[in-house]
């Protein structure tokens, strides 16, 4: 019912994998050693009154609740598509920038809450929660939704519904989680919109990114997804058989795509034949050209009779239409007397040598199909090339959801 965005696994997402392993492992360690939990609580009162600034670091990295850790890890796993689209350095800069901004916004929101309702917020949920909530901003604006099914015929279920449901579950896990979520959304909007040029102030330097790629990437780099997809898990044998057929067709289309790229041979008109990847679009009757009709063959001449070949003596004087054969004209040969079947039934190409050969009706070329530049720009912002974006939109009749779904599954 639900589908995640992007391909399975943590391939090309080393930072997301590192956050999942390290933060989850530290939460398990603190669960086994509860006497150290007080060192990682996110206490605003201890920071302001006792000046324990180190709690801004320790209290905003590790979750102390296993339920919060599970939901937070599931969100990080689904947000790995942003690291694949933007790159590990830009993804790390976003997390670092929003982590700093949420520390400031947390205090501002707590003071505003105290001013409006006369209630002092002394402690907030611990963990890397604010930057994770801030990732909903680029996830909402950069990743388009693809409809999957409908619930009760009214509620549309998309590929992003599971992420929003997990975020809602995390939002209702503790009393003041809404303040952390609001702080994360505000910080994510400020950083994503580059308000006050915050992206130039809070970012990961190039040298630090290279050091991290050299030291940490070999440890946390994920393997590529397996070539063999999992078997269908339908309730009946017919559903499982249909799922296996669909997976086999997708695998064949993906293999043809990779083979065409390896050959480096430019296709017709410089564009890829996307009709192979969208077979349902090839059989639309309104797009097919009319089938050419074959030229009618002329009536065949009957076989000449013996009287015409050898006139009788009763006809000494032929008519003007039948002159006497000259001495230079010999008697007809046996091949002329008995023509072959090819001569009696000539092909249309022999009757009309200038007529073009008959061709089977094929799908129309997609070169002249207009595409919306706004949709092309949206696909290019996700990291796809302009050619692939235009070809996918032409093949899907400018359906941004169908084109994005195929590009995310096979080119992501």
XYZ file of C-alpha atoms in Angstrom:
412
model
C 0.000 0.000 0.000
C 2.817 2.373 0.885
C 5.953 2.845 -1.135
C 9.124 4.598 -0.115
C 10.800 7.187 -2.261
C 13.810 6.081 -4.273
C 15.398 2.676 -4.508
C 15.895 0.381 -1.561
C 19.005 0.331 0.590
C 21.489 3.015 1.652
C 23.529 3.162 -1.536
C 25.048 6.633 -2.184
C 23.901 7.792 1.277
C 26.864 7.318 3.661
C 25.876 10.177 5.973
C 22.372 8.825 6.464
C 23.755 5.381 7.204
C 26.244 6.816 9.699
C 23.505 8.724 11.535
C 21.331 5.640 11.709
C 24.050 3.382 13.091
C 25.748 5.808 15.483
C 22.690 7.498 16.990
C 20.710 4.269 17.338
C 23.687 2.507 18.879
C 24.225 5.265 21.453
C 20.539 5.138 22.390
C 20.799 1.410 23.062
C 23.916 1.981 25.189
C 22.149 4.631 27.292
C 19.206 2.277 27.717
C 21.547 -0.310 29.211
C 23.264 2.361 31.347
C 20.417 4.522 32.712
C 22.641 6.195 35.312
C 24.129 8.392 32.562
C 20.839 9.593 31.101
C 20.906 12.834 33.073
C 23.989 13.936 31.112
C 22.052 13.885 27.825
C 18.814 15.569 28.839
C 17.889 18.714 26.926
C 17.227 21.029 29.892
C 16.665 24.667 28.962
C 16.643 25.687 32.613
C 20.086 24.160 33.211
C 21.443 25.976 30.161
C 20.083 29.404 31.104
C 20.430 29.344 34.902
C 23.408 27.054 35.455
C 25.156 27.960 32.198
C 25.619 24.331 31.127
C 26.204 25.149 27.475
C 27.494 21.645 26.772
C 23.897 20.406 27.014
C 23.225 22.126 23.677
C 25.439 19.444 22.143
C 24.782 16.381 24.278
C 21.062 16.997 24.668
C 20.421 17.525 20.968
C 22.096 14.435 19.502
C 20.939 11.260 21.274
C 17.318 10.274 21.872
C 16.557 8.890 25.329
C 13.255 7.265 24.296
C 13.305 4.119 22.144
C 10.035 5.062 20.431
C 11.444 8.433 19.439
C 14.617 6.708 18.222
C 12.640 4.320 16.027
C 10.509 7.047 14.406
C 13.510 9.343 14.005
C 15.554 6.571 12.352
C 12.698 5.733 9.987
C 12.480 9.377 8.929
C 16.252 9.582 8.342
C 16.057 6.450 6.209
C 13.319 7.939 4.021
C 15.102 11.303 3.803
C 18.180 9.609 2.316
C 16.781 10.522 -1.105
C 17.706 14.147 -0.344
C 21.330 13.134 0.185
C 21.309 11.333 -3.161
C 19.845 14.358 -4.918
C 21.902 17.126 -3.274
C 25.101 15.271 -2.404
C 26.552 14.359 0.978
C 28.227 17.736 1.533
C 25.096 19.792 0.843
C 23.031 17.385 2.924
C 25.495 17.690 5.817
C 25.482 21.497 5.478
C 21.692 21.507 5.722
C 21.739 19.367 8.868
C 24.467 21.472 10.476
C 22.791 24.773 9.602
C 19.383 23.725 10.868
C 20.963 22.180 13.982
C 22.413 25.576 14.885
C 19.242 27.471 13.979
C 16.979 25.189 15.994
C 19.055 25.863 19.108
C 18.197 29.554 18.775
C 14.567 29.056 17.741
C 13.950 26.678 20.666
C 14.747 29.443 23.147
C 12.679 31.996 21.248
C 9.614 29.731 21.117
C 9.925 28.751 24.769
C 10.107 32.411 25.805
C 7.121 33.235 23.598
C 5.165 30.362 25.154
C 6.087 31.587 28.629
C 5.005 35.140 27.751
C 1.658 34.100 26.245
C 0.568 31.340 28.636
C 2.716 32.094 31.719
C 4.229 28.611 31.702
C 7.959 27.966 31.824
C 9.243 25.184 29.561
C 12.128 23.640 31.481
C 12.929 20.568 29.376
C 12.481 19.498 25.766
C 12.730 16.047 24.140
C 16.346 15.064 23.571
C 17.835 13.872 20.312
C 18.506 14.971 16.738
C 14.852 15.887 16.288
C 14.911 19.531 15.153
C 17.095 18.974 12.040
C 15.056 15.886 11.129
C 11.818 17.877 11.264
C 13.483 20.586 9.162
C 14.077 18.012 6.403
C 10.333 18.002 5.755
C 10.727 21.401 4.060
C 12.970 20.279 1.137
C 11.186 16.917 1.080
C 7.842 18.635 0.520
C 9.114 21.119 -2.066
C 11.668 19.015 -3.990
C 10.200 15.510 -4.121
C 6.950 15.332 -6.117
C 4.226 13.009 -4.961
C 3.176 10.029 -7.045
C -0.359 8.651 -6.465
C -0.353 4.998 -5.417
C -3.942 4.188 -4.512
C -7.061 5.660 -2.962
C -8.557 4.878 0.422
C -12.365 4.655 0.487
C -12.413 6.263 -2.953
C -11.716 9.732 -1.522
C -8.350 9.810 0.274
C -5.396 9.672 -2.107
C -2.392 7.627 -0.900
C 0.939 8.726 -2.397
C 4.548 7.621 -2.116
C 5.068 10.278 0.595
C 2.148 9.341 2.843
C 4.178 6.969 5.004
C 6.739 9.685 5.774
C 4.054 12.113 6.909
C 2.382 9.447 9.057
C 5.668 8.645 10.809
C 6.262 12.366 11.371
C 2.794 12.693 12.899
C 3.502 9.740 15.169
C 6.743 11.344 16.331
C 4.935 14.658 16.851
C 2.489 13.105 19.331
C 5.059 11.104 21.306
C 5.689 13.687 24.057
C 3.985 16.856 25.364
C 6.453 19.451 24.053
C 7.430 17.660 20.844
C 5.282 20.149 18.936
C 7.652 22.940 20.002
C 10.658 21.003 18.663
C 8.771 20.244 15.414
C 7.766 23.881 14.957
C 11.347 24.969 15.609
C 12.593 22.486 13.019
C 10.101 23.601 10.356
C 10.925 27.275 10.899
C 14.666 26.590 10.774
C 14.279 24.423 7.671
C 12.298 27.147 5.915
C 14.925 29.758 6.788
C 17.843 27.636 5.621
C 16.161 26.252 2.517
C 15.077 29.739 1.474
C 18.550 31.145 2.281
C 17.100 33.873 4.480
C 19.734 36.483 5.418
C 22.238 34.420 3.393
C 22.404 31.847 6.133
C 23.739 29.225 3.717
C 26.945 31.245 3.372
C 27.414 31.381 7.136
C 26.473 27.834 8.195
C 27.936 25.179 5.917
C 30.423 22.316 5.921
C 33.815 23.388 4.491
C 35.257 21.646 1.462
C 38.302 20.329 3.350
C 36.126 18.846 6.093
C 33.947 17.181 3.491
C 37.013 15.616 1.867
C 38.324 14.374 5.206
C 34.957 12.870 6.029
C 34.715 11.234 2.619
C 38.215 9.774 3.026
C 37.771 8.523 6.602
C 34.079 7.827 7.105
C 32.761 6.961 3.655
C 34.581 3.570 3.458
C 32.985 2.655 6.786
C 29.421 3.747 6.062
C 29.111 3.368 2.297
C 26.160 1.122 1.530
C 26.198 -1.668 -1.060
C 24.273 -1.202 -4.309
C 20.751 -2.627 -4.408
C 20.577 -6.277 -5.466
C 19.778 -7.073 -9.069
C 17.249 -9.733 -8.156
C 14.097 -8.090 -6.773
C 12.164 -9.811 -3.964
C 9.339 -12.110 -4.857
C 5.773 -10.929 -4.722
C 3.986 -11.165 -1.402
C 0.401 -11.131 -2.672
C -2.385 -12.902 -0.869
C -3.123 -15.282 -3.758
C -1.069 -17.098 -6.348
C -2.513 -14.969 -9.139
C -1.376 -11.772 -7.425
C 2.093 -13.189 -6.824
C 2.359 -14.327 -10.447
C 1.309 -10.888 -11.693
C 3.826 -9.205 -9.399
C 6.609 -11.447 -10.681
C 5.682 -10.607 -14.267
C 5.711 -6.875 -13.506
C 9.104 -7.119 -11.828
C 10.478 -9.118 -14.736
C 9.255 -6.510 -17.231
C 10.835 -3.693 -15.217
C 14.113 -5.574 -15.052
C 14.134 -6.122 -18.828
C 13.392 -2.444 -19.530
C 16.120 -1.337 -17.145
C 18.612 -3.710 -18.797
C 17.752 -2.266 -22.228
C 18.254 1.229 -20.869
C 21.713 0.428 -19.488
C 22.658 -1.374 -22.700
C 21.719 1.672 -24.776
C 23.861 3.897 -22.576
C 26.847 1.547 -22.744
C 26.764 1.456 -26.537
C 27.057 5.292 -26.737
C 25.194 5.245 -30.020
C 23.000 8.314 -30.523
C 19.415 7.296 -31.275
C 17.192 8.801 -33.912
C 16.958 12.586 -33.815
C 19.340 12.618 -30.833
C 16.675 11.328 -28.392
C 16.233 8.004 -26.695
C 13.366 5.740 -27.739
C 11.289 6.135 -24.594
C 8.436 4.162 -26.187
C 10.184 1.014 -24.978
C 9.929 2.172 -21.387
C 6.271 3.213 -21.677
C 4.659 0.360 -23.674
C 1.142 1.449 -22.771
C 1.581 4.714 -24.683
C 2.392 2.934 -27.925
C -1.089 1.535 -28.448
C -3.157 4.678 -28.222
C -5.308 4.834 -31.296
C -5.383 8.600 -31.563
C -1.588 8.737 -31.935
C -1.155 6.004 -34.556
C -0.792 7.095 -38.219
C -3.252 5.656 -40.737
C -2.175 2.339 -42.158
C -1.055 2.694 -45.829
C -3.214 0.849 -48.325
C -1.442 -1.347 -50.926
C -1.756 -0.337 -54.585
C -4.224 -2.499 -56.557
C -2.542 -4.782 -59.031
C -3.603 -4.549 -62.698
C -5.572 -7.391 -64.242
C -3.361 -10.158 -65.542
C -3.280 -10.980 -69.213
C -4.689 -14.406 -70.080
C -2.476 -17.147 -71.392
C -2.063 -16.797 -75.194
C -3.936 -19.423 -77.179
C -2.254 -21.627 -79.861
C -4.276 -19.841 -82.523
C -2.712 -16.547 -81.554
C 0.780 -18.009 -81.548
C 0.365 -20.076 -84.782
C -2.280 -18.600 -87.081
C -4.127 -21.073 -89.292
C -3.903 -21.106 -93.140
C -7.465 -19.794 -93.313
C -6.057 -16.485 -92.238
C -3.543 -15.680 -95.023
C -4.143 -12.004 -94.745
C -3.848 -10.748 -91.216
C -5.572 -7.635 -90.179
C -3.735 -4.343 -89.896
C -3.661 -4.835 -86.138
C -1.730 -8.071 -86.658
C 1.074 -7.417 -89.135
C 3.257 -10.153 -90.577
C 6.262 -10.943 -88.423
C 9.437 -9.765 -89.893
C 12.300 -12.167 -90.602
C 14.218 -10.500 -87.767
C 11.614 -11.636 -85.274
C 12.279 -15.282 -84.422
C 9.744 -17.691 -83.043
C 8.859 -17.243 -79.381
C 10.882 -19.275 -76.896
C 9.341 -21.832 -74.500
C 9.769 -19.333 -71.608
C 7.715 -16.816 -73.572
C 5.089 -19.410 -74.426
C 4.842 -20.580 -70.800
C 5.626 -17.651 -68.482
C 6.614 -18.355 -64.888
C 4.298 -17.662 -61.893
C 6.427 -14.638 -60.968
C 5.673 -13.155 -64.401
C 1.966 -13.990 -64.163
C 1.713 -12.557 -60.609
C 4.130 -9.660 -60.332
C 4.699 -8.006 -56.933
C 3.511 -4.431 -56.165
C 7.133 -3.262 -56.219
C 7.519 -4.600 -59.810
C 4.285 -2.998 -60.957
C 5.109 0.319 -59.279
C 8.875 0.627 -58.934
C 8.613 4.178 -57.555
C 6.136 3.299 -54.772
C 7.680 3.142 -51.288
C 7.774 -0.212 -49.470
C 4.938 -1.033 -47.156
C 5.728 -0.343 -43.481
C 3.984 -1.538 -40.411
C 2.389 1.207 -38.333
C 4.642 2.237 -35.469
C 4.403 4.707 -32.637
C 4.773 8.352 -33.637
C 8.042 10.079 -32.910
C 8.180 12.042 -29.676
C 10.404 14.805 -30.999
C 7.634 17.252 -31.886
C 5.599 16.686 -28.721
C 5.641 19.956 -26.744
C 6.772 19.828 -23.130
C 6.235 22.315 -20.333
C 9.426 24.094 -19.381
C 8.223 24.421 -15.795
C 7.984 20.635 -15.465
C 11.383 20.209 -17.114
C 12.862 22.656 -14.597
C 11.328 20.731 -11.696
C 12.889 17.481 -12.890
C 16.245 19.175 -13.461
C 16.177 20.519 -9.897
C 16.033 16.919 -8.696
C 19.324 16.179 -10.456
C 18.194 14.692 -13.799
C 19.560 15.906 -17.099
C 17.500 18.046 -19.452
C 17.414 15.371 -22.172
C 16.126 12.670 -19.811
C 13.550 15.064 -18.373
C 12.258 16.094 -21.810
C 12.151 12.506 -23.076
C 10.302 11.275 -20.002
C 7.732 14.067 -20.261
C 7.201 13.463 -23.977
C 6.760 9.733 -23.451
C 4.296 10.257 -20.610
C 2.279 12.975 -22.402
C 3.511 15.639 -19.964
C 2.404 13.630 -16.927
C 4.865 14.820 -14.268
C 3.889 12.045 -11.861
C 4.480 9.176 -14.333
C 7.750 10.669 -15.570
C 9.049 11.333 -12.057
C 8.107 7.879 -10.851
C 10.073 6.220 -13.669
C 13.105 8.497 -13.272
C 13.242 7.990 -9.515
C 13.005 4.212 -9.810
C 15.476 3.663 -12.642
C 17.747 6.711 -12.662
C 17.790 7.597 -8.972
